[in-house]
Amino acid sequence: MKKVAVIFNGGTISMKVDERIQAAVPSLSGEEIMAMVTGIESYAKIESHTFSDLPSPHVTPELMLELSKKVRALVEREDIDGVVITHGTDTLEETAYLLDLTLITNKPVVITGAMRSSSELGYDGPANLAASICTAISEEAKGRGVLVCFNGELNSAREVTKANSMALNAFRTPNFGPIGIVDNNNVIFYRKCPKGKHIVIDKLNSHIALIKCVAGMDEEFINFAIDKGYKGIVIEAMGRGNIPPKMVEGVKRAINNNIPVVVVSRCFEGRVFESYGYEGGGKNLRDIGVIFGDNMQGQKVRIKLMVALSHSSNMKFIKEFVEDGLY
Ligand code: ASP
């Protein structure tokens, strides 16, 4: 029988409502959660680990890298066939992508959680954990990078984002939909996800700003980021990758200061492209030396830029790494 390491790492899946404050707080141990995944012993041997009991807004990039190192040690063990990790849902996509970029393994690594705490009717933690364990033992799930499993749907860490603040199927892949499903404990994949490069890093350079464009914006926030010593800037631009003209000088200043600027769209779907030649248009930004992040969400491409910058500050390398696996 295959063996799966389950890392308990906080989030709503480990929470219950505290009667005094009438709000959910971390309470359940890994053993208590696992006991609710009834019948799983017929599918896999489980080895439980505890990493944290944090809600995801408390998770930092540095903790994500520590978790990546823990997972690396587990997948290097011959007796472990796959790893499942619990996580709060708010920053789950960022951790999933950092793990995906920094782990080199064929073994399935699956991240899950819950949208409802154990005090709510329809607590979804045990079902998500069961489906994740089924994925971790699946031959089909090998070599697909880190997967996110919720509500019987599998999404790739590269593509997934939390698209709904309360639905059980909160995790979605914009543009394409899930890459697979867990049906009756069987894992079925419907398509591939483009693979990018992976790098093993030991330290993280996490000082990367994310700026969302709004009408009439100027260069003030970009200048603030430069002056505060940020090492990289992600801009969630408008539409196809365009910014207001008053931001352009700031972008130029950042690039002249060797600070990489990555542009994605604030639109939920679609990709950026050098369609427009006016001041601040995508073509204008490309000519200045901006990196394009294809169809990625700002918070995800920030993680990719972070990993790139943690490996090297060479602009050519950073551009190639960030654009690798994108179109
Ligand atoms: N706010 C919670 C967290 O991200 C939500 C969840 O886990 O679903 O930790």
Coordinates of C-alpha atoms and ligand atoms in Angstrom, one line a residue:
M1 CA 0.0 0.0 0.0
K2 CA 1.3 3.5 -0.9
K3 CA 2.3 5.9 1.9
V4 CA 1.3 9.6 1.9
A5 CA 2.8 12.2 4.2
V6 CA 0.1 14.7 5.3
I7 CA 1.4 18.0 6.5
F8 CA -1.0 19.9 8.7
N9 CA -0.5 23.6 8.3
G10 CA -3.5 25.5 9.6
G11 CA -6.3 27.2 7.7
T12 CA -10.0 26.9 8.1
I13 CA -9.7 23.1 7.8
S14 CA -8.3 23.2 11.4
M15 CA -10.7 25.8 12.8
K16 CA -13.8 25.8 14.9
V17 CA -16.0 28.6 16.2
D18 CA -14.9 30.0 19.6
E19 CA -18.2 30.6 21.4
R20 CA -17.0 33.6 23.2
I21 CA -16.1 35.6 20.2
Q22 CA -18.4 33.9 17.7
A23 CA -15.7 33.5 15.1
A24 CA -13.5 30.7 13.8
V25 CA -10.0 30.2 15.3
P26 CA -7.4 27.5 14.9
S27 CA -8.3 24.6 17.2
L28 CA -8.1 21.1 15.7
S29 CA -4.9 19.0 15.7
G30 CA -3.8 17.0 12.7
E31 CA -4.9 13.8 14.5
E32 CA -8.4 15.2 15.1
I33 CA -8.8 16.2 11.4
M34 CA -7.5 12.9 10.2
A35 CA -9.9 11.0 12.4
M36 CA -12.8 12.5 10.3
V37 CA -11.4 11.2 7.0
T38 CA -13.1 7.8 7.6
G39 CA -12.1 4.8 5.6
I40 CA -8.9 6.3 4.2
E41 CA -6.8 3.5 5.7
S42 CA -8.1 1.2 2.9
Y43 CA -6.4 3.5 0.3
A44 CA -3.1 4.6 1.8
K45 CA -0.9 4.6 4.8
I46 CA -0.7 8.0 6.3
E47 CA 2.2 9.6 8.1
S48 CA 1.1 12.8 9.8
H49 CA 3.3 15.9 10.3
T50 CA 2.5 19.3 11.8
F51 CA 4.1 22.4 10.3
S52 CA 1.9 25.2 11.7
D53 CA -1.6 26.1 12.8
L54 CA -1.6 29.4 10.9
P55 CA -4.4 31.2 9.1
S56 CA -3.2 32.0 5.7
P57 CA -3.0 35.8 6.1
H58 CA -0.3 35.0 8.7
V59 CA 1.8 33.0 6.2
T60 CA 4.9 34.8 4.9
P61 CA 7.0 33.9 1.8
E62 CA 9.8 32.9 4.2
L63 CA 7.5 30.3 5.8
M64 CA 6.5 29.1 2.3
L65 CA 10.1 28.4 1.5
E66 CA 10.6 26.6 4.8
L67 CA 7.6 24.4 3.9
S68 CA 9.1 23.8 0.5
K69 CA 12.3 22.5 2.2
K70 CA 10.2 20.2 4.4
V71 CA 8.3 18.8 1.4
R72 CA 11.7 18.4 -0.4
A73 CA 13.0 16.2 2.5
L74 CA 9.8 14.1 2.4
V75 CA 9.7 13.5 -1.4
E76 CA 13.4 12.5 -1.2
R77 CA 12.4 9.6 1.0
E78 CA 11.9 6.3 -0.9
D79 CA 9.0 5.2 1.3
I80 CA 6.9 8.3 0.7
D81 CA 4.8 8.2 -2.5
G82 CA 3.2 11.6 -2.3
V83 CA 2.6 14.6 0.0
V84 CA -0.6 16.4 1.0
I85 CA -0.5 19.7 2.7
T86 CA -3.3 21.6 4.4
H87 CA -3.4 25.4 4.0
G88 CA -5.6 28.4 4.7
T89 CA -7.3 29.3 1.5
D90 CA -6.5 33.0 1.3
T91 CA -2.8 32.7 0.4
L92 CA -2.9 29.0 -0.7
E93 CA -2.3 29.8 -4.4
E94 CA 0.9 31.7 -3.5
T95 CA 2.3 28.9 -1.4
A96 CA 1.3 26.3 -4.0
Y97 CA 3.1 28.2 -6.7
L98 CA 6.2 28.8 -4.6
L99 CA 6.3 25.1 -3.9
D100 CA 5.8 24.3 -7.6
L101 CA 8.7 26.6 -8.6
T102 CA 11.1 25.4 -6.0
L103 CA 10.5 21.6 -5.9
I104 CA 12.0 19.2 -8.4
T105 CA 10.1 15.9 -8.0
N106 CA 7.8 13.6 -10.0
K107 CA 5.9 12.6 -6.9
P108 CA 2.5 14.2 -6.4
V109 CA 2.3 17.1 -4.1
V110 CA -1.2 18.2 -3.3
I111 CA -2.5 21.3 -1.4
T112 CA -5.9 21.4 0.1
G113 CA -8.0 23.1 2.8
A114 CA -11.6 23.9 3.6
M115 CA -14.0 26.7 2.9
R116 CA -16.1 25.9 5.9
S117 CA -14.8 25.4 9.4
S118 CA -15.6 22.2 11.4
S119 CA -18.3 24.2 13.3
E120 CA -20.3 24.8 10.1
L121 CA -22.8 22.5 8.5
G122 CA -21.2 20.9 5.4
Y123 CA -17.6 21.1 6.7
D124 CA -15.6 20.3 3.6
G125 CA -12.3 19.5 5.1
P126 CA -12.5 15.7 5.4
A127 CA -13.8 15.3 1.8
N128 CA -11.0 17.6 0.4
L129 CA -8.4 15.7 2.4
A130 CA -9.7 12.3 1.2
A131 CA -9.7 13.5 -2.5
S132 CA -6.2 14.9 -2.0
I133 CA -4.9 11.6 -0.6
C134 CA -6.4 9.8 -3.6
T135 CA -4.6 12.2 -5.8
A136 CA -1.3 11.7 -4.0
I137 CA -1.4 8.0 -4.6
S138 CA -2.4 8.3 -8.3
E139 CA 0.1 7.3 -11.0
E140 CA -1.7 9.8 -13.3
A141 CA -0.8 12.7 -10.9
K142 CA 2.9 12.1 -11.2
G143 CA 5.0 14.7 -12.9
R144 CA 2.3 17.3 -13.0
G145 CA 3.8 19.7 -10.5
V146 CA 2.0 20.9 -7.4
L147 CA -1.8 20.4 -7.6
V148 CA -4.6 22.2 -5.7
C149 CA -7.6 20.0 -4.7
F150 CA -11.0 21.3 -3.6
N151 CA -14.5 20.2 -4.2
G152 CA -13.4 17.2 -6.3
E153 CA -11.6 19.5 -8.7
L154 CA -7.8 19.5 -9.5
N155 CA -6.1 22.7 -10.6
S156 CA -2.5 23.3 -11.3
A157 CA -0.5 25.5 -8.9
R158 CA 0.7 27.5 -12.0
E159 CA -2.8 28.4 -13.1
V160 CA -5.1 28.4 -10.0
T161 CA -6.5 31.3 -8.1
K162 CA -9.0 31.8 -5.4
A163 CA -11.9 33.2 -7.3
N164 CA -14.7 33.1 -4.8
S165 CA -14.5 34.1 -1.1
M166 CA -17.1 31.6 0.1
A167 CA -18.0 28.9 -2.4
L168 CA -16.8 25.3 -2.0
N169 CA -15.3 25.4 -5.5
A170 CA -13.5 28.7 -4.7
F171 CA -10.4 27.6 -6.6
R172 CA -10.6 28.1 -10.3
T173 CA -8.3 28.2 -13.3
P174 CA -9.2 31.3 -15.3
N175 CA -9.5 30.9 -19.1
F176 CA -9.3 27.1 -19.0
G177 CA -11.0 25.4 -16.0
P178 CA -9.6 22.6 -13.9
I179 CA -7.0 20.1 -15.3
G180 CA -8.7 17.2 -13.7
I181 CA -11.2 15.8 -11.2
V182 CA -11.4 13.2 -8.5
D183 CA -14.5 11.1 -9.3
N184 CA -15.4 8.2 -7.0
N185 CA -11.8 8.3 -5.5
N186 CA -10.3 8.0 -9.0
V187 CA -8.2 10.8 -10.5
I188 CA -8.9 11.8 -14.1
F189 CA -6.9 14.4 -15.9
Y190 CA -8.4 16.1 -19.0
R191 CA -5.5 18.2 -20.1
K192 CA -1.8 19.1 -19.5
C193 CA -0.6 22.2 -17.9
P194 CA 2.5 23.9 -19.5
K195 CA 5.6 23.1 -17.4
G196 CA 8.0 25.8 -16.4
K197 CA 11.5 25.6 -15.0
H198 CA 12.1 24.8 -11.3
I199 CA 14.9 26.2 -9.2
V200 CA 16.1 25.1 -5.8
I201 CA 16.7 28.2 -3.6
D202 CA 17.9 28.4 -0.1
K203 CA 17.0 32.0 0.8
L204 CA 14.2 34.2 -0.4
N205 CA 14.3 37.8 -1.6
S206 CA 10.7 38.7 -0.8
H207 CA 10.8 42.5 -1.1
I208 CA 8.6 42.7 -4.3
A209 CA 5.9 45.3 -4.7
L210 CA 2.5 44.7 -6.3
I211 CA 0.8 47.8 -7.6
K212 CA -2.8 47.7 -9.1
C213 CA -3.5 50.3 -11.8
V214 CA -6.5 52.5 -11.5
A215 CA -7.7 55.4 -13.7
G216 CA -5.7 58.5 -13.3
M217 CA -2.8 56.8 -11.4
D218 CA 0.6 58.4 -11.5
E219 CA 4.2 57.3 -10.7
E220 CA 4.0 57.9 -6.9
F221 CA 3.6 54.3 -5.8
I222 CA 6.3 53.2 -8.2
N223 CA 8.7 55.8 -6.9
F224 CA 7.8 54.9 -3.3
A225 CA 8.8 51.2 -4.1
I226 CA 12.1 52.3 -5.7
D227 CA 12.9 54.6 -2.8
K228 CA 12.1 52.0 -0.2
G229 CA 14.5 49.6 -1.8
Y230 CA 12.0 47.1 -3.3
K231 CA 13.9 44.6 -5.5
G232 CA 11.1 44.1 -8.1
I233 CA 7.7 45.5 -9.1
V234 CA 4.7 43.8 -10.4
I235 CA 2.0 46.0 -12.0
E236 CA -1.5 44.8 -12.5
A237 CA -2.1 46.9 -15.6
M238 CA -5.3 47.6 -17.4
G239 CA -6.8 45.4 -20.2
R240 CA -4.1 44.0 -22.6
G241 CA -1.3 45.5 -20.4
N242 CA -1.6 49.3 -20.5
I243 CA -1.0 51.9 -17.9
P244 CA -1.9 55.5 -17.5
P245 CA 0.8 57.8 -19.0
K246 CA 1.7 59.4 -15.7
M247 CA 3.1 56.0 -14.5
V248 CA 5.5 55.6 -17.4
E249 CA 8.3 57.8 -16.0
G250 CA 8.3 55.6 -12.8
V251 CA 8.5 52.4 -14.8
K252 CA 11.5 53.8 -16.7
R253 CA 13.2 54.9 -13.5
A254 CA 12.7 51.4 -11.9
I255 CA 14.2 49.7 -15.0
N256 CA 17.1 52.2 -15.1
N257 CA 17.7 51.3 -11.4
N258 CA 17.9 47.6 -12.3
I259 CA 14.6 46.8 -10.8
P260 CA 12.6 44.4 -12.9
V261 CA 9.0 45.4 -13.7
V262 CA 6.5 42.7 -14.6
V263 CA 3.2 43.6 -16.1
V264 CA 0.0 41.4 -16.0
S265 CA -3.6 42.4 -16.4
R266 CA -6.0 43.4 -13.7
C267 CA -8.6 41.5 -15.8
F268 CA -9.5 38.1 -14.5
E269 CA -9.1 36.4 -17.8
G270 CA -7.1 37.0 -21.0
R271 CA -3.4 37.8 -21.4
V272 CA -1.3 40.9 -21.9
F273 CA 0.2 41.8 -25.2
E274 CA 1.9 44.6 -27.0
S275 CA -1.3 45.7 -28.8
Y276 CA -1.2 49.5 -28.1
G277 CA 1.4 52.0 -29.2
Y278 CA 0.3 55.1 -27.3
E279 CA 2.1 56.3 -24.2
G280 CA 1.7 53.7 -21.5
G281 CA 0.4 51.1 -24.0
G282 CA 1.7 47.6 -24.0
K283 CA 4.1 48.2 -27.0
N284 CA 5.5 51.3 -25.3
L285 CA 6.1 49.3 -22.1
R286 CA 7.7 46.5 -24.0
D287 CA 10.1 48.9 -25.7
I288 CA 11.1 50.3 -22.3
G289 CA 12.0 46.8 -21.1
V290 CA 9.0 45.6 -19.1
I291 CA 8.5 41.8 -18.7
F292 CA 5.1 40.4 -19.6
G293 CA 3.4 37.9 -17.3
D294 CA 1.0 36.4 -19.9
N295 CA -2.3 35.4 -18.2
M296 CA -1.1 35.2 -14.6
Q297 CA -2.7 36.9 -11.5
G298 CA -0.5 39.6 -10.0
Q299 CA 0.0 37.8 -6.7
K300 CA 1.2 34.7 -8.5
V301 CA 3.6 36.4 -10.8
R302 CA 5.0 38.2 -7.8
I303 CA 5.9 34.8 -6.4
K304 CA 7.6 33.9 -9.6
L305 CA 9.6 37.1 -9.7
M306 CA 10.5 36.5 -6.0
V307 CA 11.9 33.1 -6.8
A308 CA 13.8 34.4 -9.9
L309 CA 15.3 37.3 -7.9
S310 CA 16.3 34.9 -5.1
H311 CA 18.4 33.0 -7.6
S312 CA 20.0 35.9 -9.5
S313 CA 19.7 39.6 -10.0
N314 CA 20.8 39.3 -13.7
M315 CA 18.0 41.0 -15.7
K316 CA 18.3 38.6 -18.7
F317 CA 17.9 35.6 -16.4
I318 CA 15.0 37.2 -14.6
K319 CA 13.2 37.9 -17.8
E320 CA 13.8 34.4 -19.2
F321 CA 12.7 32.7 -15.9
V322 CA 9.5 34.8 -15.5
E323 CA 8.5 34.4 -19.1
D324 CA 9.4 30.7 -19.2
G325 CA 6.3 28.5 -19.5
L326 CA 4.2 31.5 -20.4
Y327 CA 3.2 32.7 -23.9
Ligands
ASP1 N1 -9.1 33.0 6.2 C1 -8.8 31.6 6.2 C2 -7.4 31.3 5.8 O1 -7.0 31.5 4.7 C3 -9.7 31.0 5.1 C4 -9.5 29.5 4.9 O2 -8.6 28.9 5.3 O3 -10.3 29.0 4.1 O4 -6.7 30.8 6.7

